[in-house]
mmCIF file of C-alpha atoms and ligand atoms in Angstrom:
data_model
loop_
_atom_site.group_PDB
_atom_site.id
_atom_site.type_symbol
_atom_site.label_atom_id
_atom_site.label_comp_id
_atom_site.label_asym_id
_atom_site.label_seq_id
_atom_site.Cartn_x
_atom_site.Cartn_y
_atom_site.Cartn_z
ATOM 1 C CA MET A 1 -75.745 -18.077 -31.824
ATOM 2 C CA ASN A 2 -76.621 -21.739 -32.460
ATOM 3 C CA LYS A 3 -73.521 -22.437 -33.832
ATOM 4 C CA THR A 4 -71.646 -21.227 -30.750
ATOM 5 C CA ASN A 5 -73.949 -23.446 -28.525
ATOM 6 C CA LEU A 6 -73.040 -26.296 -30.636
ATOM 7 C CA THR A 7 -69.337 -25.798 -30.307
ATOM 8 C CA ILE A 8 -69.767 -25.430 -26.435
ATOM 9 C CA MET A 9 -71.614 -28.799 -26.353
ATOM 10 C CA VAL A 10 -68.830 -30.703 -28.404
ATOM 11 C CA GLU A 11 -65.500 -29.407 -27.316
ATOM 12 C CA PHE A 12 -63.482 -27.687 -24.642
ATOM 13 C CA ILE A 13 -60.605 -25.228 -24.973
ATOM 14 C CA LEU A 14 -57.635 -26.193 -22.793
ATOM 15 C CA LEU A 15 -56.049 -23.056 -21.998
ATOM 16 C CA GLY A 16 -52.856 -24.609 -20.816
ATOM 17 C CA PHE A 17 -50.250 -22.097 -20.483
ATOM 18 C CA SER A 18 -51.534 -19.417 -22.833
ATOM 19 C CA ASN A 19 -51.236 -16.858 -19.926
ATOM 20 C CA LEU A 20 -47.369 -17.127 -20.539
ATOM 21 C CA PRO A 21 -47.111 -16.595 -24.292
ATOM 22 C CA LYS A 22 -43.477 -15.729 -24.200
ATOM 23 C CA LEU A 23 -42.618 -18.972 -22.307
ATOM 24 C CA GLU A 24 -44.443 -21.427 -24.295
ATOM 25 C CA GLY A 25 -41.624 -22.206 -26.678
ATOM 26 C CA LEU A 26 -39.317 -22.874 -23.589
ATOM 27 C CA LEU A 27 -41.896 -24.907 -21.931
ATOM 28 C CA PHE A 28 -42.340 -27.199 -25.055
ATOM 29 C CA VAL A 29 -38.706 -27.933 -24.825
ATOM 30 C CA LEU A 30 -38.625 -28.528 -21.241
ATOM 31 C CA PHE A 31 -41.524 -30.914 -21.338
ATOM 32 C CA LEU A 32 -40.344 -32.644 -24.330
ATOM 33 C CA VAL A 33 -36.896 -33.296 -22.631
ATOM 34 C CA ILE A 34 -38.813 -34.415 -19.443
ATOM 35 C CA TYR A 35 -40.954 -36.835 -21.543
ATOM 36 C CA MET A 36 -38.117 -38.146 -23.325
ATOM 37 C CA SER A 37 -36.181 -38.919 -20.138
ATOM 38 C CA ILE A 38 -39.306 -40.540 -18.617
ATOM 39 C CA LEU A 39 -39.568 -42.854 -21.813
ATOM 40 C CA ILE A 40 -36.052 -43.670 -21.840
ATOM 41 C CA GLY A 41 -35.562 -44.086 -18.001
ATOM 42 C CA ASN A 42 -38.533 -46.205 -17.500
ATOM 43 C CA GLY A 43 -37.986 -48.174 -20.825
ATOM 44 C CA LEU A 44 -34.436 -49.192 -19.701
ATOM 45 C CA ILE A 45 -35.736 -50.282 -16.479
ATOM 46 C CA ILE A 46 -38.436 -52.361 -18.051
ATOM 47 C CA VAL A 47 -35.895 -54.019 -20.383
ATOM 48 C CA ILE A 48 -33.365 -54.756 -17.529
ATOM 49 C CA THR A 49 -35.853 -56.342 -15.313
ATOM 50 C CA LYS A 50 -37.256 -58.576 -18.034
ATOM 51 C CA ILE A 51 -33.996 -59.756 -19.396
ATOM 52 C CA ASP A 52 -31.503 -59.910 -16.568
ATOM 53 C CA PRO A 53 -32.203 -63.446 -14.493
ATOM 54 C CA SER A 54 -30.771 -61.891 -11.200
ATOM 55 C CA LEU A 55 -33.604 -59.298 -11.199
ATOM 56 C CA HIS A 56 -36.284 -61.844 -11.469
ATOM 57 C CA THR A 57 -37.535 -61.185 -8.020
ATOM 58 C CA PRO A 58 -40.857 -59.731 -6.643
ATOM 59 C CA MET A 59 -39.320 -56.334 -5.980
ATOM 60 C CA TYR A 60 -38.054 -55.775 -9.454
ATOM 61 C CA TYR A 61 -41.106 -57.263 -11.057
ATOM 62 C CA PHE A 62 -43.112 -54.479 -9.099
ATOM 63 C CA ILE A 63 -40.484 -51.921 -10.309
ATOM 64 C CA GLY A 64 -40.535 -53.117 -14.032
ATOM 65 C CA ASN A 65 -44.353 -52.915 -14.003
ATOM 66 C CA PHE A 66 -44.385 -49.659 -12.181
ATOM 67 C CA SER A 67 -41.986 -48.074 -14.932
ATOM 68 C CA PHE A 68 -44.356 -49.489 -17.522
ATOM 69 C CA LEU A 69 -47.348 -47.805 -15.567
ATOM 70 C CA GLU A 70 -45.222 -44.460 -15.594
ATOM 71 C CA ILE A 71 -44.964 -44.452 -19.355
ATOM 72 C CA CYS A 72 -48.770 -45.034 -19.848
ATOM 73 C CA TYR A 73 -49.648 -42.525 -17.074
ATOM 74 C CA THR A 74 -47.469 -39.723 -18.530
ATOM 75 C CA SER A 75 -48.579 -40.567 -22.126
ATOM 76 C CA VAL A 76 -52.070 -39.611 -21.163
ATOM 77 C CA THR A 77 -51.103 -35.999 -20.483
ATOM 78 C CA ILE A 78 -47.749 -34.972 -21.592
ATOM 79 C CA PRO A 79 -48.158 -35.502 -25.576
ATOM 80 C CA ARG A 80 -51.257 -33.512 -25.672
ATOM 81 C CA LEU A 81 -49.562 -30.679 -23.614
ATOM 82 C CA LEU A 82 -46.798 -30.752 -26.124
ATOM 83 C CA THR A 83 -49.144 -30.443 -29.093
ATOM 84 C CA ASN A 84 -51.072 -27.705 -27.270
ATOM 85 C CA LEU A 85 -47.822 -25.677 -26.639
ATOM 86 C CA TRP A 86 -46.528 -26.368 -30.153
ATOM 87 C CA SER A 87 -49.367 -25.800 -32.471
ATOM 88 C CA GLN A 88 -51.394 -23.371 -30.212
ATOM 89 C CA ARG A 89 -54.479 -25.492 -31.180
ATOM 90 C CA ARG A 90 -56.077 -25.586 -27.762
ATOM 91 C CA ASN A 91 -59.541 -27.209 -28.513
ATOM 92 C CA ILE A 92 -60.271 -30.846 -27.231
ATOM 93 C CA SER A 93 -63.373 -32.690 -28.141
ATOM 94 C CA PHE A 94 -65.683 -33.561 -25.360
ATOM 95 C CA LEU A 95 -64.919 -37.208 -25.882
ATOM 96 C CA ALA A 96 -61.281 -36.907 -26.000
ATOM 97 C CA CYS A 97 -61.577 -35.020 -22.600
ATOM 98 C CA ALA A 98 -63.564 -37.767 -21.031
ATOM 99 C CA VAL A 99 -61.234 -40.426 -22.373
ATOM 100 C CA GLN A 100 -58.195 -38.437 -20.967
ATOM 101 C CA LEU A 101 -59.739 -37.885 -17.579
ATOM 102 C CA THR A 102 -61.064 -41.560 -17.279
ATOM 103 C CA SER A 103 -57.465 -42.866 -18.222
ATOM 104 C CA PHE A 104 -55.637 -40.545 -16.163
ATOM 105 C CA LEU A 105 -57.730 -41.241 -13.072
ATOM 106 C CA ILE A 106 -57.581 -44.882 -13.644
ATOM 107 C CA MET A 107 -53.811 -45.100 -13.853
ATOM 108 C CA GLY A 108 -53.608 -42.435 -10.952
ATOM 109 C CA ALA A 109 -55.349 -44.998 -8.870
ATOM 110 C CA THR A 110 -53.023 -47.774 -10.113
ATOM 111 C CA GLU A 111 -50.053 -45.659 -9.244
ATOM 112 C CA CYS A 112 -51.402 -45.286 -5.676
ATOM 113 C CA PHE A 113 -52.030 -49.185 -5.364
ATOM 114 C CA LEU A 114 -48.547 -50.159 -6.911
ATOM 115 C CA LEU A 115 -46.805 -47.794 -4.559
ATOM 116 C CA ALA A 116 -48.320 -49.371 -1.689
ATOM 117 C CA VAL A 117 -47.693 -52.843 -2.984
ATOM 118 C CA MET A 118 -44.113 -51.822 -3.279
ATOM 119 C CA ALA A 119 -43.918 -50.604 0.117
ATOM 120 C CA TYR A 120 -45.643 -53.787 1.506
ATOM 121 C CA ASP A 121 -43.004 -55.798 -0.383
ATOM 122 C CA ARG A 122 -40.226 -53.977 1.353
ATOM 123 C CA TYR A 123 -42.046 -54.335 4.743
ATOM 124 C CA VAL A 124 -42.192 -58.106 4.208
ATOM 125 C CA ALA A 125 -38.651 -58.366 3.024
ATOM 126 C CA ILE A 126 -37.317 -56.460 5.912
ATOM 127 C CA CYS A 127 -39.571 -57.207 8.685
ATOM 128 C CA ARG A 128 -40.544 -60.761 7.912
ATOM 129 C CA PRO A 129 -37.533 -61.872 6.207
ATOM 130 C CA LEU A 130 -38.069 -65.654 6.916
ATOM 131 C CA TYR A 131 -41.483 -65.674 5.435
ATOM 132 C CA TYR A 132 -40.888 -63.513 2.230
ATOM 133 C CA HIS A 133 -40.809 -66.299 -0.248
ATOM 134 C CA VAL A 134 -43.817 -67.901 1.307
ATOM 135 C CA ILE A 135 -45.878 -64.519 1.214
ATOM 136 C CA MET A 136 -44.530 -62.942 -2.018
ATOM 137 C CA ASN A 137 -45.004 -65.924 -4.090
ATOM 138 C CA HIS A 138 -45.278 -65.747 -8.072
ATOM 139 C CA LYS A 139 -49.072 -66.056 -7.817
ATOM 140 C CA THR A 140 -49.440 -63.310 -5.211
ATOM 141 C CA CYS A 141 -47.210 -60.975 -7.004
ATOM 142 C CA ILE A 142 -49.320 -61.408 -10.161
ATOM 143 C CA LYS A 143 -52.462 -60.913 -8.222
ATOM 144 C CA LEU A 144 -51.142 -57.636 -6.570
ATOM 145 C CA VAL A 145 -50.278 -56.256 -9.982
ATOM 146 C CA VAL A 146 -53.412 -56.981 -11.809
ATOM 147 C CA GLY A 147 -55.508 -55.984 -8.942
ATOM 148 C CA SER A 148 -53.611 -52.543 -8.747
ATOM 149 C CA TRP A 149 -54.531 -52.080 -12.447
ATOM 150 C CA ILE A 150 -58.109 -52.980 -12.311
ATOM 151 C CA SER A 151 -59.591 -52.077 -8.910
ATOM 152 C CA GLY A 152 -59.647 -48.252 -9.859
ATOM 153 C CA ILE A 153 -61.631 -48.858 -12.893
ATOM 154 C CA PRO A 154 -65.241 -48.896 -11.728
ATOM 155 C CA LEU A 155 -64.971 -46.063 -9.383
ATOM 156 C CA GLN A 156 -62.949 -43.842 -11.761
ATOM 157 C CA ILE A 157 -65.468 -44.575 -14.815
ATOM 158 C CA GLY A 158 -68.322 -43.608 -12.445
ATOM 159 C CA GLN A 159 -66.448 -40.518 -11.438
ATOM 160 C CA THR A 160 -65.925 -39.337 -14.869
ATOM 161 C CA TYR A 161 -69.524 -40.305 -16.060
ATOM 162 C CA GLN A 162 -70.766 -38.013 -13.010
ATOM 163 C CA ILE A 163 -68.454 -35.119 -13.865
ATOM 164 C CA PHE A 164 -69.569 -35.274 -17.454
ATOM 165 C CA SER A 165 -73.123 -35.443 -16.805
ATOM 166 C CA LEU A 166 -73.119 -32.124 -14.995
ATOM 167 C CA PRO A 167 -74.687 -29.029 -17.135
ATOM 168 C CA LEU A 168 -72.017 -26.525 -18.207
ATOM 169 C CA CYS A 169 -72.448 -22.899 -17.605
ATOM 170 C CA GLY A 170 -71.771 -21.272 -20.871
ATOM 171 C CA SER A 171 -67.843 -21.154 -20.654
ATOM 172 C CA ASN A 172 -65.958 -24.023 -22.472
ATOM 173 C CA LYS A 173 -62.584 -22.632 -21.419
ATOM 174 C CA LEU A 174 -60.738 -25.156 -19.216
ATOM 175 C CA ASN A 175 -57.850 -23.118 -17.341
ATOM 176 C CA HIS A 176 -55.508 -26.320 -16.922
ATOM 177 C CA ILE A 177 -53.017 -28.173 -18.801
ATOM 178 C CA PHE A 178 -55.088 -31.473 -19.245
ATOM 179 C CA CYS A 179 -58.768 -32.448 -18.330
ATOM 180 C CA ASP A 180 -58.672 -32.846 -14.623
ATOM 181 C CA ILE A 181 -61.490 -32.896 -12.172
ATOM 182 C CA PRO A 182 -61.142 -29.463 -10.336
ATOM 183 C CA PRO A 183 -61.202 -27.427 -13.768
ATOM 184 C CA LEU A 184 -64.005 -29.375 -14.963
ATOM 185 C CA LEU A 185 -66.061 -28.755 -11.816
ATOM 186 C CA LYS A 186 -65.515 -25.032 -12.015
ATOM 187 C CA LEU A 187 -67.346 -25.019 -15.337
ATOM 188 C CA ALA A 188 -70.359 -26.715 -13.974
ATOM 189 C CA CYS A 189 -73.655 -25.077 -13.245
ATOM 190 C CA GLY A 190 -75.323 -24.825 -9.941
ATOM 191 C CA ASP A 191 -74.710 -26.882 -6.922
ATOM 192 C CA THR A 192 -71.809 -29.309 -7.147
ATOM 193 C CA SER A 193 -71.560 -30.192 -3.717
ATOM 194 C CA VAL A 194 -72.618 -33.843 -4.287
ATOM 195 C CA ASN A 195 -69.968 -34.208 -6.962
ATOM 196 C CA GLU A 196 -67.249 -32.548 -4.597
ATOM 197 C CA PHE A 197 -68.233 -34.964 -2.075
ATOM 198 C CA SER A 198 -67.926 -38.007 -4.239
ATOM 199 C CA VAL A 199 -64.513 -36.716 -5.213
ATOM 200 C CA TYR A 200 -63.460 -36.618 -1.571
ATOM 201 C CA ALA A 201 -64.806 -40.208 -1.078
ATOM 202 C CA ASP A 202 -62.959 -41.380 -4.200
ATOM 203 C CA VAL A 203 -59.751 -39.806 -2.903
ATOM 204 C CA LEU A 204 -60.229 -41.264 0.424
ATOM 205 C CA ILE A 205 -60.630 -44.808 -0.805
ATOM 206 C CA LEU A 206 -58.234 -44.755 -3.702
ATOM 207 C CA ALA A 207 -55.256 -42.366 -2.365
ATOM 208 C CA MET A 208 -55.677 -42.112 1.486
ATOM 209 C CA ILE A 209 -55.923 -45.845 2.292
ATOM 210 C CA PRO A 210 -52.666 -46.789 0.134
ATOM 211 C CA PHE A 211 -51.036 -43.636 1.640
ATOM 212 C CA LEU A 212 -51.820 -44.757 5.224
ATOM 213 C CA LEU A 213 -50.552 -48.245 4.329
ATOM 214 C CA ILE A 214 -47.164 -46.960 2.909
ATOM 215 C CA LEU A 215 -46.614 -44.912 6.098
ATOM 216 C CA TRP A 216 -47.398 -47.794 8.182
ATOM 217 C CA SER A 217 -45.075 -50.015 6.164
ATOM 218 C CA TYR A 218 -42.387 -47.624 6.283
ATOM 219 C CA SER A 219 -42.840 -46.975 9.980
ATOM 220 C CA GLN A 220 -42.456 -50.744 10.634
ATOM 221 C CA ILE A 221 -39.422 -50.887 8.357
ATOM 222 C CA ILE A 222 -37.709 -47.836 10.298
ATOM 223 C CA GLY A 223 -38.387 -49.559 13.393
ATOM 224 C CA THR A 224 -36.810 -52.762 12.319
ATOM 225 C CA ILE A 225 -33.941 -50.724 10.873
ATOM 226 C CA LEU A 226 -33.239 -49.024 14.286
ATOM 227 C CA LYS A 227 -32.494 -52.413 15.805
ATOM 228 C CA LEU A 228 -29.807 -53.095 13.385
ATOM 229 C CA PRO A 229 -26.426 -53.677 14.811
ATOM 230 C CA SER A 230 -24.226 -51.935 12.269
ATOM 231 C CA ALA A 231 -24.421 -48.058 11.947
ATOM 232 C CA THR A 232 -23.498 -48.252 8.055
ATOM 233 C CA GLY A 233 -26.477 -50.568 7.486
ATOM 234 C CA ARG A 234 -28.770 -48.316 9.337
ATOM 235 C CA SER A 235 -27.765 -45.167 7.341
ATOM 236 C CA LYS A 236 -27.974 -47.056 4.102
ATOM 237 C CA ALA A 237 -31.424 -48.345 4.774
ATOM 238 C CA PHE A 238 -32.414 -44.864 6.178
ATOM 239 C CA SER A 239 -31.388 -43.177 3.089
ATOM 240 C CA THR A 240 -33.231 -45.641 0.807
ATOM 241 C CA CYS A 241 -36.516 -45.065 2.946
ATOM 242 C CA SER A 242 -36.219 -41.384 3.011
ATOM 243 C CA SER A 243 -35.946 -41.046 -0.771
ATOM 244 C CA HIS A 244 -38.963 -43.285 -1.080
ATOM 245 C CA LEU A 245 -40.853 -41.406 1.383
ATOM 246 C CA ILE A 246 -40.098 -38.147 -0.457
ATOM 247 C CA VAL A 247 -41.320 -39.141 -3.661
ATOM 248 C CA VAL A 248 -44.425 -40.835 -2.113
ATOM 249 C CA GLY A 249 -45.014 -37.738 -0.021
ATOM 250 C CA LEU A 250 -44.975 -35.303 -3.080
ATOM 251 C CA PHE A 251 -47.175 -37.632 -5.241
ATOM 252 C CA PHE A 252 -49.777 -38.074 -2.657
ATOM 253 C CA GLY A 253 -49.271 -34.525 -1.045
ATOM 254 C CA SER A 254 -50.021 -32.805 -4.215
ATOM 255 C CA ALA A 255 -52.781 -35.026 -5.310
ATOM 256 C CA ILE A 256 -54.620 -34.882 -1.814
ATOM 257 C CA ILE A 257 -54.282 -30.995 -1.671
ATOM 258 C CA THR A 258 -55.613 -30.667 -5.204
ATOM 259 C CA TYR A 259 -58.570 -33.072 -4.969
ATOM 260 C CA MET A 260 -59.649 -32.480 -1.347
ATOM 261 C CA ARG A 261 -59.846 -28.726 -1.406
ATOM 262 C CA PRO A 262 -63.184 -27.178 -1.746
ATOM 263 C CA LYS A 263 -63.968 -25.821 -5.002
ATOM 264 C CA SER A 264 -64.273 -22.318 -3.556
ATOM 265 C CA ILE A 265 -60.729 -21.884 -2.904
ATOM 266 C CA HIS A 266 -59.282 -23.554 -5.908
ATOM 267 C CA SER A 267 -56.926 -21.254 -7.821
ATOM 268 C CA ALA A 268 -56.360 -22.186 -11.477
ATOM 269 C CA GLU A 269 -52.740 -21.247 -11.422
ATOM 270 C CA ALA A 270 -52.001 -23.037 -8.007
ATOM 271 C CA ASP A 271 -53.647 -26.235 -9.548
ATOM 272 C CA LYS A 272 -51.614 -26.039 -12.653
ATOM 273 C CA VAL A 273 -48.314 -25.966 -10.663
ATOM 274 C CA LEU A 274 -49.711 -28.779 -8.236
ATOM 275 C CA SER A 275 -50.746 -30.876 -10.987
ATOM 276 C CA LEU A 276 -47.153 -30.956 -12.524
ATOM 277 C CA PHE A 277 -45.979 -32.661 -9.411
ATOM 278 C CA TYR A 278 -48.324 -35.618 -9.703
ATOM 279 C CA THR A 279 -48.399 -35.666 -13.243
ATOM 280 C CA ILE A 280 -44.814 -35.143 -14.205
ATOM 281 C CA VAL A 281 -42.521 -34.604 -11.456
ATOM 282 C CA THR A 282 -42.907 -37.837 -9.481
ATOM 283 C CA PRO A 283 -43.160 -40.018 -12.668
ATOM 284 C CA MET A 284 -39.638 -38.658 -13.581
ATOM 285 C CA PHE A 285 -38.016 -39.054 -10.309
ATOM 286 C CA ASN A 286 -39.645 -42.478 -9.326
ATOM 287 C CA PRO A 287 -37.512 -44.535 -11.659
ATOM 288 C CA ILE A 288 -34.335 -42.759 -10.498
ATOM 289 C CA ILE A 289 -35.189 -42.971 -6.922
ATOM 290 C CA TYR A 290 -36.613 -46.606 -6.852
ATOM 291 C CA SER A 291 -33.978 -48.036 -9.169
ATOM 292 C CA LEU A 292 -31.015 -46.351 -10.427
ATOM 293 C CA ARG A 293 -30.089 -45.604 -6.864
ATOM 294 C CA ASN A 294 -30.181 -49.410 -6.521
ATOM 295 C CA LYS A 295 -26.888 -51.414 -6.830
ATOM 296 C CA ASP A 296 -28.402 -54.419 -8.536
ATOM 297 C CA ILE A 297 -29.880 -52.303 -11.336
ATOM 298 C CA ILE A 298 -26.637 -50.523 -11.954
ATOM 299 C CA VAL A 299 -24.824 -53.692 -12.150
ATOM 300 C CA ALA A 300 -27.366 -55.136 -14.561
ATOM 301 C CA LEU A 301 -27.220 -51.865 -16.660
ATOM 302 C CA LYS A 302 -23.384 -52.164 -16.783
ATOM 303 C CA LYS A 303 -23.671 -55.703 -18.193
ATOM 304 C CA LEU A 304 -26.394 -54.594 -20.829
ATOM 305 C CA LEU A 305 -24.307 -51.602 -22.082
ATOM 306 C CA PRO A 306 -21.278 -52.334 -24.321
ATOM 307 C CA LYS A 307 -18.026 -51.329 -22.516
HETATM 308 C C1 NAG B 401 -47.745 -54.704 -15.885
HETATM 309 O O1 NAG B 401 -49.054 -55.342 -15.473
HETATM 310 C C2 NAG B 401 -50.255 -55.064 -16.344
HETATM 311 C C3 NAG B 401 -51.357 -55.655 -15.724
HETATM 312 O O2 NAG B 401 -51.246 -57.091 -15.253
HETATM 313 C C4 NAG B 401 -49.860 -55.749 -17.638
HETATM 314 O O3 NAG B 401 -50.929 -55.511 -18.441
HETATM 315 C C5 NAG B 401 -48.582 -55.312 -18.211
HETATM 316 O O4 NAG B 401 -48.278 -55.780 -19.458
HETATM 317 C C6 NAG B 401 -47.424 -55.400 -17.325
HETATM 318 N N1 NAG B 401 -46.340 -54.617 -17.769
HETATM 319 C C7 NAG B 401 -44.996 -55.203 -17.600
HETATM 320 C C8 NAG B 401 -44.065 -54.372 -18.408
HETATM 321 O O5 NAG B 401 -44.673 -55.961 -16.869
#
């Protein structure tokens, strides 16, 4: 009896996809392929934006750093998910779970901020072209990137601390694919409304504000594009904007639905599927949408690759 209690104290069981035992092999292969493509795609973008002098502009500096973020962000969740699927060892220590949650939340906030920075950069380039080099100077770019990486840290550490100081109610089974807030709150005892409220506040500050900023930037951009004289220029700019907005909408939409829903109407299976969008699907499509559809990157890639 004592021994079980002690186990409950020190580790969680991440159930992952154990409800689909027949599919686990297939899911392993699928996630492995996705993870490799995230590493290769984003790695290529980092290399290209660093070595090609024609890409030494603010936009590509942000895109390169964003790719670096995607690699870190997915490396917090996918490798663990892969070992979970491969070895059927589902236990994760209390500490590892807390570290996973904190890093995931910090980088999630960075993701929101960097997407907002990239939208703002496009806004300045398209709507304020004469001031672009003044506004987006070297120092500002570095400040914006460093700020994106660090500003989520205090709130997210506080968030994790709060969640992990809740008493657990007997079960240590997390019905999820990684340590995320909703499944952890489900295991907590008693009244968690204060925690739920602090999660709302957190998401409002770290996700809603950047999201609104992005929507504002793109609405300004679209307004400017509509005044363009040439129809082809307009449609090209539109297709770029719409693909950015789809990725942004998927990422923020799935995250906001997951974290802003009250605990009472959370379904573990729906949460697993939704979480795939903000942990895996958007990091996979981001590099493609933000850069591979981009002429300059294609040209730089061709220069890099031997004929
Ligand atoms: C991105 O920015 C962070 C924070 O400034 C930095 O630590 C990291 O090395 C940068 N990565 C790349 C690939 O530029």
